[in-house]
Coordinates of C-alpha atoms in Angstrom, one line a residue:
Chain A
M794 CA -14.0 -63.1 -14.5
N795 CA -16.0 -60.1 -15.7
D796 CA -16.9 -60.2 -19.4
I797 CA -16.1 -56.3 -20.2
Q798 CA -12.0 -56.9 -18.3
S799 CA -9.6 -58.7 -20.5
H800 CA -7.0 -60.8 -18.4
D801 CA -3.7 -58.5 -18.9
M802 CA -6.0 -55.1 -18.2
K803 CA -5.9 -53.7 -14.9
T804 CA -9.0 -53.6 -12.8
L805 CA -10.3 -50.1 -12.3
R806 CA -9.1 -50.4 -8.5
Q807 CA -6.1 -51.0 -9.7
R808 CA -6.3 -48.0 -12.2
T809 CA -7.4 -46.0 -9.1
D810 CA -4.4 -47.6 -6.7
E811 CA -1.9 -46.3 -9.3
L812 CA -3.1 -43.0 -9.8
R813 CA -3.4 -42.3 -6.0
Q814 CA 0.6 -44.1 -5.8
R815 CA 1.2 -40.9 -8.4
M816 CA -0.3 -38.7 -6.6
K817 CA 1.4 -39.5 -3.2
G818 CA 4.3 -38.8 -5.1
A819 CA 3.9 -35.7 -7.0
T820 CA 2.2 -34.3 -3.5
Q821 CA 4.9 -35.1 -1.6
G822 CA 6.8 -31.9 -2.1
G823 CA 10.8 -31.4 -2.0
G824 CA 10.7 -34.3 0.2
E825 CA 10.8 -34.7 3.9
K826 CA 14.3 -33.1 4.5
A827 CA 13.3 -29.9 2.9
I828 CA 10.2 -29.8 4.6
E829 CA 11.4 -30.7 7.8
K830 CA 13.4 -27.4 6.9
Q831 CA 10.3 -25.2 6.1
K832 CA 8.9 -26.2 9.2
A833 CA 12.0 -24.8 10.9
T834 CA 11.7 -22.0 10.0
G835 CA 8.2 -20.8 10.8
K836 CA 6.3 -21.5 7.4
M837 CA 3.9 -23.8 6.8
T838 CA 3.8 -26.0 3.4
A839 CA 2.0 -25.0 -0.2
R840 CA -0.9 -27.4 0.1
E841 CA -0.9 -26.4 4.4
R842 CA -1.5 -22.7 3.3
I843 CA -3.8 -23.5 1.1
L844 CA -5.6 -25.8 2.8
A845 CA -6.0 -23.2 6.1
V846 CA -7.1 -20.2 4.1
L847 CA -9.8 -22.2 2.2
D848 CA -13.1 -24.0 3.1
S849 CA -12.7 -27.2 4.7
G850 CA -12.5 -30.0 1.6
S851 CA -13.5 -27.2 -0.7
F852 CA -10.2 -27.4 -2.4
H853 CA -9.3 -29.1 -5.8
E854 CA -5.8 -29.1 -7.5
Y855 CA -5.2 -29.0 -10.6
D856 CA -2.1 -29.8 -13.2
L857 CA -0.4 -31.7 -10.7
F858 CA 1.0 -34.0 -13.0
V859 CA 3.2 -30.7 -15.1
E860 CA 6.5 -31.1 -15.0
H861 CA 9.5 -28.8 -15.8
A862 CA 10.4 -28.5 -18.9
G863 CA 14.3 -27.4 -18.1
K864 CA 16.6 -29.2 -20.4
D865 CA 19.9 -27.7 -19.8
F866 CA 22.4 -27.8 -16.9
D867 CA 21.6 -31.6 -16.1
M868 CA 17.8 -30.3 -15.2
D869 CA 16.1 -33.4 -17.7
K870 CA 17.8 -35.2 -15.0
K871 CA 16.1 -33.9 -11.9
Y872 CA 11.9 -34.9 -11.2
L873 CA 10.3 -31.4 -9.3
P874 CA 6.8 -32.5 -8.3
G875 CA 3.9 -29.9 -9.1
D876 CA 7.5 -28.0 -10.3
G877 CA 7.0 -25.8 -7.4
V878 CA 3.9 -24.6 -7.4
V879 CA 0.3 -26.0 -6.5
T880 CA -2.5 -24.9 -8.3
G881 CA -6.7 -25.6 -7.7
T882 CA -10.0 -23.8 -6.9
G883 CA -12.2 -23.9 -3.6
T884 CA -13.9 -21.4 -1.5
I885 CA -13.8 -18.4 1.2
N886 CA -16.9 -18.0 3.0
G887 CA -18.6 -20.0 0.8
Y888 CA -17.7 -17.7 -2.3
P889 CA -15.1 -19.1 -5.4
I890 CA -11.6 -18.7 -5.2
C891 CA -8.5 -19.5 -7.7
I892 CA -5.5 -20.2 -6.0
Y893 CA -2.2 -20.7 -6.3
A894 CA 0.9 -21.3 -3.9
Q895 CA 4.6 -21.3 -4.5
D896 CA 6.2 -24.5 -2.9
F897 CA 9.3 -23.4 -1.3
T898 CA 10.3 -27.0 -0.9
V899 CA 10.9 -28.0 -4.5
A900 CA 13.7 -26.2 -6.3
G901 CA 13.4 -23.2 -3.9
G902 CA 10.2 -22.1 -5.5
S903 CA 11.9 -21.0 -8.3
L904 CA 9.7 -20.0 -11.3
G905 CA 10.6 -22.1 -14.3
F906 CA 8.5 -22.5 -17.5
M907 CA 5.8 -25.4 -16.5
H908 CA 5.8 -23.2 -13.1
A909 CA 4.9 -20.2 -14.7
K910 CA 2.5 -22.0 -17.1
K911 CA -0.1 -23.3 -13.7
I912 CA -0.1 -19.8 -12.7
T913 CA -0.9 -18.5 -15.7
K914 CA -4.0 -21.0 -16.4
I915 CA -5.5 -20.4 -13.4
M916 CA -5.1 -17.4 -13.7
D917 CA -7.1 -17.2 -17.0
H918 CA -9.4 -19.6 -15.1
A919 CA -9.9 -16.7 -12.3
M920 CA -10.3 -13.9 -15.6
K921 CA -12.5 -16.5 -17.1
L922 CA -14.8 -17.2 -13.8
K923 CA -14.6 -14.1 -12.7
V924 CA -13.7 -14.7 -9.4
P925 CA -11.0 -13.6 -7.1
L926 CA -7.6 -15.0 -7.4
I927 CA -5.6 -15.5 -4.5
G928 CA -1.6 -16.0 -5.2
I929 CA 0.9 -17.4 -2.1
N930 CA 4.6 -16.4 -2.8
D931 CA 7.2 -18.2 -1.6
S932 CA 9.9 -18.4 -4.2
G933 CA 13.8 -17.7 -4.4
G934 CA 13.1 -16.1 -7.7
A935 CA 13.7 -17.1 -11.1
R936 CA 15.2 -20.6 -12.4
I937 CA 18.3 -19.7 -13.2
Q938 CA 18.6 -23.0 -15.7
E939 CA 16.1 -21.9 -17.9
G940 CA 16.7 -18.7 -18.4
V941 CA 14.7 -16.4 -20.9
N942 CA 12.1 -19.0 -20.7
S943 CA 11.7 -18.3 -16.7
L944 CA 11.7 -14.2 -17.6
A945 CA 8.8 -15.1 -20.0
G946 CA 6.5 -16.8 -17.1
Y947 CA 7.2 -13.7 -15.3
G948 CA 6.3 -11.1 -18.0
E949 CA 3.0 -13.5 -18.6
I950 CA 1.8 -13.4 -14.8
F951 CA 2.6 -9.5 -14.7
Y952 CA 0.4 -9.6 -18.2
R953 CA -2.2 -11.0 -17.0
N954 CA -1.9 -9.3 -13.7
T955 CA -2.9 -5.9 -15.2
L956 CA -5.5 -7.3 -17.0
A957 CA -7.6 -8.5 -14.0
S958 CA -6.4 -5.7 -12.3
G959 CA -10.1 -3.8 -11.6
V960 CA -12.3 -6.9 -13.2
I961 CA -11.9 -9.5 -9.7
P962 CA -10.5 -8.9 -6.6
Q963 CA -6.5 -9.9 -6.9
I964 CA -4.6 -11.2 -3.9
S965 CA -1.4 -11.7 -2.8
V966 CA -0.1 -13.6 0.3
I967 CA 4.0 -12.9 0.4
L968 CA 4.7 -15.8 2.9
G969 CA 8.6 -16.5 2.1
P970 CA 11.0 -14.8 0.1
C971 CA 9.9 -12.5 -2.9
A972 CA 12.9 -10.7 -4.7
G973 CA 13.8 -9.0 -7.8
G974 CA 11.5 -9.0 -10.3
A975 CA 9.2 -11.6 -8.8
V976 CA 8.1 -8.6 -6.5
Y977 CA 5.9 -6.8 -9.1
S978 CA 3.3 -9.4 -9.3
P979 CA 2.4 -8.6 -6.2
A980 CA 2.9 -4.8 -6.3
L981 CA 0.2 -5.2 -9.6
T982 CA -2.5 -6.8 -7.4
D983 CA -4.9 -4.9 -5.2
F984 CA -3.8 -6.3 -1.9
V985 CA -0.5 -7.9 0.2
F986 CA 0.0 -9.9 3.2
V987 CA 2.9 -9.9 5.3
V988 CA 3.7 -12.1 8.0
D989 CA 6.4 -10.5 10.7
K990 CA 9.4 -12.7 9.6
I991 CA 8.5 -15.0 7.2
S992 CA 8.2 -12.1 4.3
K993 CA 10.2 -10.8 2.4
M994 CA 10.6 -8.5 -0.5
F995 CA 12.9 -6.6 -2.1
I996 CA 14.8 -6.1 -5.8
T997 CA 17.7 -5.7 -4.9
G998 CA 19.0 -8.2 -1.7
P999 CA 21.3 -7.4 0.9
E1000 CA 24.0 -9.6 -0.5
V1001 CA 24.0 -7.2 -3.7
I1002 CA 24.1 -4.0 -1.6
K1003 CA 26.7 -5.0 0.4
T1004 CA 29.1 -5.7 -2.9
V1005 CA 28.3 -3.0 -5.0
L1006 CA 27.3 0.1 -2.4
G1007 CA 29.2 -1.5 0.7
E1008 CA 25.9 -0.6 2.9
D1009 CA 25.0 -3.4 5.3
I1010 CA 21.3 -4.1 5.8
S1011 CA 20.0 -7.2 6.8
M1012 CA 17.2 -9.0 5.2
E1013 CA 14.9 -8.1 7.6
D1014 CA 15.2 -4.3 7.5
L1015 CA 16.2 -4.2 4.2
G1016 CA 12.4 -5.8 3.0
G1017 CA 10.9 -7.8 5.9
A1018 CA 7.2 -7.7 6.9
Q1019 CA 7.3 -4.8 9.3
V1020 CA 9.3 -2.6 6.7
H1021 CA 6.6 -2.9 4.0
S1022 CA 3.9 -2.9 6.6
E1023 CA 4.6 0.8 7.9
I1024 CA 7.7 2.4 5.7
T1025 CA 7.3 1.2 1.8
G1026 CA 3.5 0.9 1.9
N1027 CA 3.6 -2.1 -0.4
A1028 CA 1.6 -4.2 2.3
H1029 CA -1.6 -3.5 3.6
F1030 CA -1.7 -6.2 5.7
F1031 CA 0.4 -7.5 8.7
A1032 CA 0.2 -10.6 10.5
E1033 CA 2.6 -12.1 13.1
S1034 CA 1.6 -15.5 12.4
E1035 CA 0.2 -17.4 9.2
N1036 CA -3.3 -18.3 10.5
E1037 CA -3.7 -14.4 11.2
C1038 CA -2.7 -13.9 7.9
F1039 CA -5.5 -16.3 6.8
D1040 CA -7.8 -15.4 9.1
Q1041 CA -7.0 -11.5 7.6
I1042 CA -7.5 -12.6 4.3
K1043 CA -11.1 -14.0 5.1
T1044 CA -12.0 -10.9 6.6
L1045 CA -10.9 -8.9 3.8
M1046 CA -13.5 -11.5 1.0
S1047 CA -15.9 -10.8 3.2
F1048 CA -16.3 -6.6 2.2
I1049 CA -15.2 -7.2 -1.2
P1050 CA -17.4 -8.5 -4.4
W1051 CA -16.1 -11.5 -6.6
N1052 CA -15.9 -9.3 -9.7
N1053 CA -16.6 -6.0 -10.7
T1054 CA -20.1 -6.7 -12.0
K1055 CA -21.2 -7.7 -8.6
K1056 CA -21.7 -6.4 -4.5
A1057 CA -20.6 -7.2 -1.9
E1058 CA -22.5 -9.9 -0.4
A1059 CA -24.9 -7.9 2.1
F1060 CA -24.5 -9.3 6.1
P1061 CA -27.2 -9.1 8.9
I1062 CA -27.8 -5.3 10.1
K1063 CA -26.2 -4.7 13.5
Q1064 CA -26.2 -1.4 15.0
P1065 CA -23.1 0.1 16.1
K1066 CA -21.8 -0.2 20.0
N1067 CA -23.1 3.2 21.0
K1068 CA -22.7 2.3 24.8
V1069 CA -18.6 1.7 24.5
Y1070 CA -18.0 4.5 21.3
K1071 CA -19.9 7.9 22.4
L1072 CA -19.5 10.4 20.2
S1073 CA -19.1 13.4 23.4
E1074 CA -16.3 11.2 25.0
I1075 CA -14.5 10.4 21.6
F1076 CA -15.1 13.8 20.0
P1077 CA -12.9 17.6 21.1
T1078 CA -14.6 20.4 19.9
D1079 CA -11.7 22.1 19.6
S1080 CA -10.0 21.8 16.0
K1081 CA -6.3 21.7 17.5
K1082 CA -6.6 18.7 19.7
P1083 CA -6.0 15.2 18.7
Y1084 CA -8.2 12.2 18.7
D1085 CA -8.7 8.8 16.7
V1086 CA -10.7 9.3 14.3
R1087 CA -11.3 5.3 14.4
L1088 CA -13.5 5.6 16.8
I1089 CA -15.9 7.8 15.1
I1090 CA -15.7 5.3 12.3
K1091 CA -17.0 2.4 14.6
A1092 CA -19.2 5.0 16.4
I1093 CA -21.0 5.1 13.2
C1094 CA -20.4 1.4 11.1
D1095 CA -22.2 -2.0 11.9
N1096 CA -21.8 -3.3 15.1
S1097 CA -18.6 -1.4 15.6
D1098 CA -16.9 -3.4 13.0
F1099 CA -13.8 -1.6 11.3
F1100 CA -11.7 -3.6 9.3
E1101 CA -8.7 -1.4 8.5
V1102 CA -6.6 -1.0 5.5
H1103 CA -2.7 -0.3 5.5
E1104 CA -3.0 0.3 9.5
H1105 CA 0.5 1.2 9.9
F1106 CA 1.3 2.8 6.7
A1107 CA 0.5 7.0 6.7
A1108 CA -1.8 6.6 9.7
N1109 CA -2.5 9.9 9.2
I1110 CA -5.0 9.2 7.2
V1111 CA -7.7 6.1 7.6
V1112 CA -9.0 3.7 5.3
G1113 CA -11.2 0.4 5.6
F1114 CA -14.1 -1.5 5.1
A1115 CA -17.2 -1.7 7.5
R1116 CA -20.8 -1.9 6.8
M1117 CA -23.5 -0.1 6.7
N1118 CA -26.9 -1.4 7.1
G1119 CA -25.4 -5.0 6.5
Q1120 CA -24.2 -3.2 3.0
S1121 CA -20.0 -3.5 2.6
V1122 CA -18.7 0.5 2.2
G1123 CA -15.0 1.9 2.2
F1124 CA -14.1 4.5 4.9
V1125 CA -11.7 7.4 4.2
A1126 CA -11.0 9.5 7.3
N1127 CA -8.2 11.8 8.1
Q1128 CA -6.4 11.0 10.9
P1129 CA -5.7 14.2 13.5
M1130 CA -4.1 11.9 16.3
V1131 CA -1.4 11.2 13.5
L1132 CA 0.6 14.3 12.0
A1133 CA -2.8 16.0 12.4
G1134 CA -4.8 14.2 9.9
V1135 CA -2.9 16.1 7.0
L1136 CA -2.0 15.0 3.2
D1137 CA 0.9 13.8 2.2
V1138 CA 2.9 12.0 0.1
D1139 CA 2.3 8.7 1.8
S1140 CA -1.6 9.2 2.6
S1141 CA -2.0 10.4 -0.6
D1142 CA -1.1 6.9 -2.2
K1143 CA -2.9 5.3 0.1
A1144 CA -6.1 7.0 -0.1
G1145 CA -6.1 7.2 -3.9
R1146 CA -5.7 3.4 -4.3
F1147 CA -8.5 2.5 -2.0
I1148 CA -10.7 5.3 -3.4
R1149 CA -10.0 3.3 -6.8
F1150 CA -10.4 -0.4 -5.1
C1151 CA -13.9 0.8 -3.8
D1152 CA -14.8 2.5 -7.0
A1153 CA -13.8 -0.4 -9.4
F1154 CA -15.7 -2.7 -7.0
N1155 CA -18.8 -1.4 -6.5
I1156 CA -18.2 0.0 -2.6
P1157 CA -19.7 2.9 -1.3
L1158 CA -17.4 5.6 0.1
I1159 CA -17.8 7.4 2.9
T1160 CA -15.5 10.6 3.8
L1161 CA -15.0 11.6 7.1
V1162 CA -12.7 15.0 6.6
D1163 CA -11.2 16.7 9.5
L1164 CA -7.5 17.9 8.3
P1165 CA -5.4 21.4 8.5
G1166 CA -3.9 20.7 4.8
Y1167 CA -0.8 19.4 3.5
L1168 CA 2.0 18.9 5.3
P1169 CA 4.9 21.1 4.8
G1170 CA 8.7 20.4 4.2
I1171 CA 11.0 20.1 1.4
D1172 CA 11.7 16.6 1.9
Q1173 CA 7.4 16.7 1.2
E1174 CA 7.9 18.9 -1.6
H1175 CA 11.2 17.2 -2.9
A1176 CA 9.3 13.7 -2.5
G1177 CA 6.8 15.0 -5.2
V1178 CA 3.8 15.7 -2.3
I1179 CA 2.4 17.7 -5.8
R1180 CA 1.6 14.7 -8.1
H1181 CA 1.1 12.4 -5.2
G1182 CA -2.0 14.5 -3.5
A1183 CA -3.1 14.8 -7.1
K1184 CA -4.0 11.3 -6.4
V1185 CA -6.6 11.9 -4.2
L1186 CA -8.6 14.4 -6.7
Y1187 CA -7.9 12.1 -9.7
A1188 CA -9.5 9.6 -7.5
Y1189 CA -12.5 10.6 -5.9
S1190 CA -13.5 12.6 -9.2
E1191 CA -13.1 9.5 -10.9
A1192 CA -15.2 7.4 -8.8
T1193 CA -18.8 7.0 -9.6
V1194 CA -19.9 4.3 -6.5
P1195 CA -21.8 6.6 -4.1
K1196 CA -19.7 9.2 -2.3
I1197 CA -20.5 10.7 1.2
T1198 CA -19.0 12.9 2.8
V1199 CA -18.9 14.5 6.3
I1200 CA -16.9 17.3 7.6
L1201 CA -16.3 16.6 11.2
R1202 CA -13.7 19.4 11.9
K1203 CA -11.3 21.1 9.7
A1204 CA -11.6 21.4 6.3
Y1205 CA -9.3 24.3 5.3
G1206 CA -7.4 24.7 1.5
G1207 CA -6.5 22.3 -0.9
G1208 CA -7.0 19.6 1.9
Y1209 CA -11.4 20.6 1.7
I1210 CA -11.2 20.4 -1.6
A1211 CA -9.3 17.1 -1.9
M1212 CA -11.7 15.0 0.6
C1213 CA -14.4 13.8 -2.2
S1214 CA -16.2 17.9 -1.8
A1215 CA -18.9 18.8 -3.5
H1216 CA -16.5 20.1 -6.3
L1217 CA -15.4 16.0 -7.1
R1218 CA -18.9 15.3 -7.3
A1219 CA -19.4 14.1 -3.4
D1220 CA -23.4 12.7 -3.3
F1221 CA -24.0 14.2 -0.6
V1222 CA -22.1 16.3 1.6
L1223 CA -22.9 16.5 5.2
A1224 CA -21.7 18.6 8.0
W1225 CA -21.5 18.5 12.2
P1226 CA -21.7 22.3 13.4
T1227 CA -18.3 21.9 14.8
A1228 CA -17.1 22.2 10.6
E1229 CA -14.8 24.8 10.2
I1230 CA -15.0 25.3 6.3
A1231 CA -11.9 27.7 5.2
V1232 CA -9.5 28.8 3.1
M1233 CA -7.4 28.4 5.8
G1234 CA -7.4 28.4 9.6
P1235 CA -8.3 31.3 11.7
E1236 CA -4.8 32.4 12.7
G1237 CA -2.9 31.8 9.5
A1238 CA -5.9 33.8 7.9
A1239 CA -6.0 36.6 10.3
N1240 CA -2.5 37.2 9.8
I1241 CA -2.8 37.8 6.0
I1242 CA -6.1 39.5 5.5
F1243 CA -5.8 41.8 8.7
R1244 CA -1.9 42.4 8.4
N1245 CA -1.9 45.6 7.8
E1246 CA -4.5 46.5 10.5
I1247 CA -2.1 44.5 12.7
M1248 CA 1.0 46.1 12.0
N1249 CA -0.4 49.3 12.2
S1250 CA -2.2 48.6 15.5
P1251 CA -0.7 50.2 19.0
N1252 CA -1.0 46.7 20.3
P1253 CA -0.4 44.5 17.6
E1254 CA -0.9 41.2 19.3
E1255 CA -4.3 42.6 21.2
A1256 CA -5.6 43.5 17.4
R1257 CA -4.4 40.3 16.0
Q1258 CA -6.6 38.5 18.6
K1259 CA -8.9 40.4 18.2
K1260 CA -9.1 39.6 14.0
I1261 CA -8.6 35.9 14.6
E1262 CA -11.8 35.7 16.7
E1263 CA -13.9 38.1 14.5
Y1264 CA -12.2 35.8 11.8
K1265 CA -13.3 32.8 13.7
E1266 CA -16.7 34.2 14.4
K1267 CA -17.2 34.7 10.5
F1268 CA -15.9 31.7 8.7
A1269 CA -14.7 29.1 11.0
N1270 CA -18.2 27.4 10.7
P1271 CA -19.8 25.4 8.6
Y1272 CA -22.1 27.8 7.6
V1273 CA -20.9 29.9 4.6
A1274 CA -20.1 26.9 2.9
A1275 CA -23.8 25.9 3.7
A1276 CA -24.9 28.8 2.4
Y1277 CA -23.3 28.5 -1.6
G1278 CA -24.5 24.9 -1.2
Y1279 CA -21.2 23.4 -0.8
V1280 CA -22.4 21.9 2.3
D1281 CA -26.1 19.4 1.4
A1282 CA -26.7 19.4 5.3
V1283 CA -25.5 20.5 8.5
I1284 CA -26.4 17.3 10.4
E1285 CA -26.7 16.5 14.2
P1286 CA -23.7 13.9 15.3
L1287 CA -25.5 11.6 16.6
K1288 CA -27.9 11.5 13.4
T1289 CA -24.7 11.0 10.7
R1290 CA -25.5 7.2 11.0
E1291 CA -29.0 7.6 10.1
F1292 CA -28.4 10.4 7.4
I1293 CA -25.7 8.0 5.6
L1294 CA -27.7 5.0 5.6
H1295 CA -30.4 6.9 4.1
A1296 CA -27.8 8.6 1.4
I1297 CA -26.9 5.3 0.7
E1298 CA -30.3 3.6 0.6
I1299 CA -31.4 5.9 -2.1
S1300 CA -28.3 6.2 -4.2
A1301 CA -28.5 2.0 -4.7
Q1302 CA -29.5 2.7 -8.5
K1303 CA -26.9 5.6 -8.9
K1304 CA -25.5 5.1 -12.3
E1305 CA -23.3 8.3 -13.2
D1306 CA -20.6 8.2 -16.7
R1307 CA -17.8 9.5 -17.8
P1308 CA -16.5 10.8 -21.4
I1309 CA -15.6 7.8 -23.4
K1310 CA -12.1 7.3 -23.1
K1311 CA -9.3 4.7 -23.2
H1312 CA -8.1 5.0 -20.0
G1313 CA -7.5 8.7 -18.1
I1314 CA -3.5 9.0 -17.1
P1315 CA -3.9 9.4 -13.5
P1316 CA -0.7 10.9 -11.5
F1317 CA 0.9 7.5 -10.7
Chain B
M664 CA -0.6 -7.1 15.4
K665 CA 1.5 -4.1 15.7
P666 CA 4.8 -3.7 13.9
V667 CA 6.1 -1.1 16.9
K668 CA 5.7 -1.9 19.7
K669 CA 3.7 1.0 21.0
E670 CA 4.4 3.0 24.1
K671 CA 2.3 5.4 24.4
P672 CA 2.3 8.2 22.0
E673 CA 4.4 11.5 22.8
I674 CA 2.4 14.1 21.4
H675 CA 4.2 17.0 19.5
K676 CA 3.0 20.4 17.8
L677 CA 2.6 20.4 14.2
T678 CA 2.5 23.7 12.7
V679 CA 0.1 23.5 9.1
L680 CA -0.5 26.9 7.8
G681 CA 0.1 28.5 10.5
E682 CA -2.1 26.9 13.8
E683 CA -0.5 24.5 15.6
Y684 CA -1.8 21.2 16.6
A685 CA -1.1 18.7 19.0
T686 CA -0.6 15.3 17.4
T687 CA 1.8 12.5 17.2
F688 CA 4.4 11.7 14.8
T689 CA 5.1 8.4 12.7
R690 CA 8.3 6.8 13.1
K691 CA 9.0 7.8 9.2
Y692 CA 8.4 11.2 10.0
N693 CA 10.7 11.2 12.9
N694 CA 13.3 9.5 10.7
R695 CA 13.3 11.7 7.3
K696 CA 16.3 13.0 6.2
P697 CA 17.7 17.2 6.9
Y698 CA 17.7 18.6 3.7
T699 CA 20.9 19.9 3.0
P700 CA 21.9 21.8 0.2
V701 CA 24.3 20.8 -2.9
D702 CA 27.8 21.9 -2.5
H703 CA 29.3 21.6 -6.2
K704 CA 32.2 22.5 -4.4
K705 CA 32.8 19.8 -2.7
I706 CA 33.0 16.2 -5.4
F707 CA 31.5 13.2 -3.5
S708 CA 32.2 9.2 -4.3
F709 CA 28.3 8.2 -5.4
I710 CA 29.1 4.6 -5.7
P711 CA 32.8 2.3 -4.0
G712 CA 35.0 1.7 -6.8
T713 CA 38.3 2.5 -7.9
I714 CA 39.6 5.4 -8.7
K715 CA 41.2 4.8 -12.5
N716 CA 42.8 8.2 -13.9
V717 CA 43.1 11.7 -11.8
F718 CA 43.2 14.6 -14.4
V719 CA 43.6 17.6 -11.9
V720 CA 46.3 18.7 -8.9
K721 CA 46.1 20.8 -6.4
G722 CA 45.7 24.7 -7.3
Q723 CA 44.8 24.4 -11.2
D724 CA 42.0 26.2 -12.9
V725 CA 39.2 24.1 -14.2
Q726 CA 36.2 25.4 -16.3
A727 CA 32.9 23.7 -15.7
G728 CA 32.3 20.7 -17.6
D729 CA 36.0 19.4 -16.9
K730 CA 37.0 16.3 -16.3
L731 CA 38.4 15.5 -12.7
L732 CA 38.9 11.6 -12.0
T733 CA 37.6 8.0 -13.8
L734 CA 35.7 5.6 -10.9
E735 CA 35.6 2.5 -11.7
A736 CA 32.4 1.0 -10.4
M737 CA 30.2 -1.8 -11.2
K738 CA 32.7 -2.9 -14.6
M739 CA 32.0 1.3 -15.4
D740 CA 34.4 3.9 -16.3
N741 CA 32.6 6.6 -14.5
E742 CA 34.1 10.3 -15.4
I743 CA 33.6 12.6 -12.6
L744 CA 33.4 16.4 -14.0
T745 CA 33.1 19.3 -12.0
T746 CA 29.7 21.2 -12.2
I747 CA 31.5 25.0 -12.0
S748 CA 34.8 26.7 -12.4
G749 CA 36.9 27.3 -10.0
K750 CA 40.3 26.5 -8.9
I751 CA 41.2 22.6 -7.3
K752 CA 41.7 23.2 -3.4
E753 CA 42.5 19.3 -2.1
V754 CA 42.7 16.1 -4.4
N755 CA 42.2 13.4 -2.2
V756 CA 42.6 10.4 -3.8
I757 CA 45.2 9.1 -6.3
P758 CA 45.2 6.4 -9.3
G759 CA 44.3 3.2 -8.0
Q760 CA 42.2 4.0 -4.4
M761 CA 39.7 2.2 -3.9
V762 CA 37.0 4.6 -2.4
T763 CA 33.7 3.8 -0.6
K764 CA 30.5 5.5 -1.0
S765 CA 30.0 9.0 -0.4
E766 CA 34.1 9.9 0.6
L767 CA 35.0 12.8 -0.7
L768 CA 37.4 13.0 -3.9
V769 CA 37.9 16.4 -5.1
E770 CA 37.2 20.1 -2.9
L771 CA 37.5 22.9 -5.4
F772 CA 37.4 26.9 -3.6

């Protein structure tokens, strides 16, 4: 008998065994039946998800033995393992991460007081440690039995989401239902990931809509992954499976820094695949012909790797991450292939938000311009294209990261100004010789400026064509703007990468001050 | 990873500031609702519910702001007023009647 142990004391091994026993009980989730049900719907369990997204062996769980605080409705007789949420820390690609995952198998992942406490505790950790936060949502919503305490829990999460915004990257993954007030935590975070047929997000569910409005709609059609990826824009990344979703998260993490005081990790320099992406084959000089601007981005960026954000939403503008000489950059590009690349309500929201993310997290912005203007239409005007469009102006003007603009073809009117023009303080405005920087297109302009001449001519159609040609010759080029210094350099298209690389390199120490204020009032 | 199984996108014409461009349309753009001007002469139910009271009859003159009906929905009595003055052309509901959304309740000349 060891001297330091008395007879009735358990040995260290016994204590450890006892701990393991307790852990086994606490990590069982809602039990076999509930787990089976979860799997039957194509879903992983909360812990499986965390393990799948984090680096192997890096996950460390906390608050495993937290118990719920429900007293009413016989809740005090119930044991809810971990109170329906798994929290901890780990790494992704070696980067530190704080993470939580709601466990649908435990009381439907419902959010009670202690459940929320676990989440807010890991959020507070993320803020102290200045590391990204990932929240995996799979919850039936508020735990009704805990009443107002449950609401308080949501409120505490929203408040922290807001304070953390722009300080640490926040990622929400919707892997199950996320309804009612619960949707607002994802909505406050930077990137929302959804998976086809698994994610469901809405404020008011189909049942209530049916009762109140008499309108029939399925959960999928109301707030499924496709709806939020394509129609509402609430989701930034769409995946076919949970594993694909986790791969997307890992890729995203590689492009963004831990926090707003750091830069994203640098990668080895790789040249674009110029044999695959040839400008001469991708790019039509006729400004009325469509092409896929993503191919231009791929012709410019490292290894032709472009990671698109909001791929399916407002496809008339393209935003996403790439690398230039190993350094992470954000691309914003009008997409002539879709709706002629116009700015409208949705594309303005999409661009404005992306620009602000890049600016908050020290990611230089590269803007490729080729747009005819704003989308005409009563629906657009009534949907508030004025205040939505203003977001792009606001975001670009406000941004102090290096801003490089390349005007490819059309840059007309208000669209020209909005797309990170010199006037909104682009650091470098480059233009291809195909650029047309003008107050509007040649036809529209000729019809207005020469209206009388055309009308009074013996052959108006001939006169119109002549005037259009005249205008094209004089104004549909980059040289008028260059003559005023609004374009810094008219460049050979094949030298675009080189110019951008140089611009980024010499902007490495860029520091631009803005007037001191509590905060601006962006056109929300 | 496409939400929509994409067939070969159809090329459409889009006119912006007098210039016509070849491009594709999004599903959301194609599904946008056409604008219909508000017709103040036709009063539709804005929510499903039960007609509690009817205050007007066919042929009656009404002034803008007059009460036409009470529509009970979501445990609230909603007073339905006319925004214009005129004569009642038709009353399509009676007290106690259940109505769905967007049903034509009252029409003015």
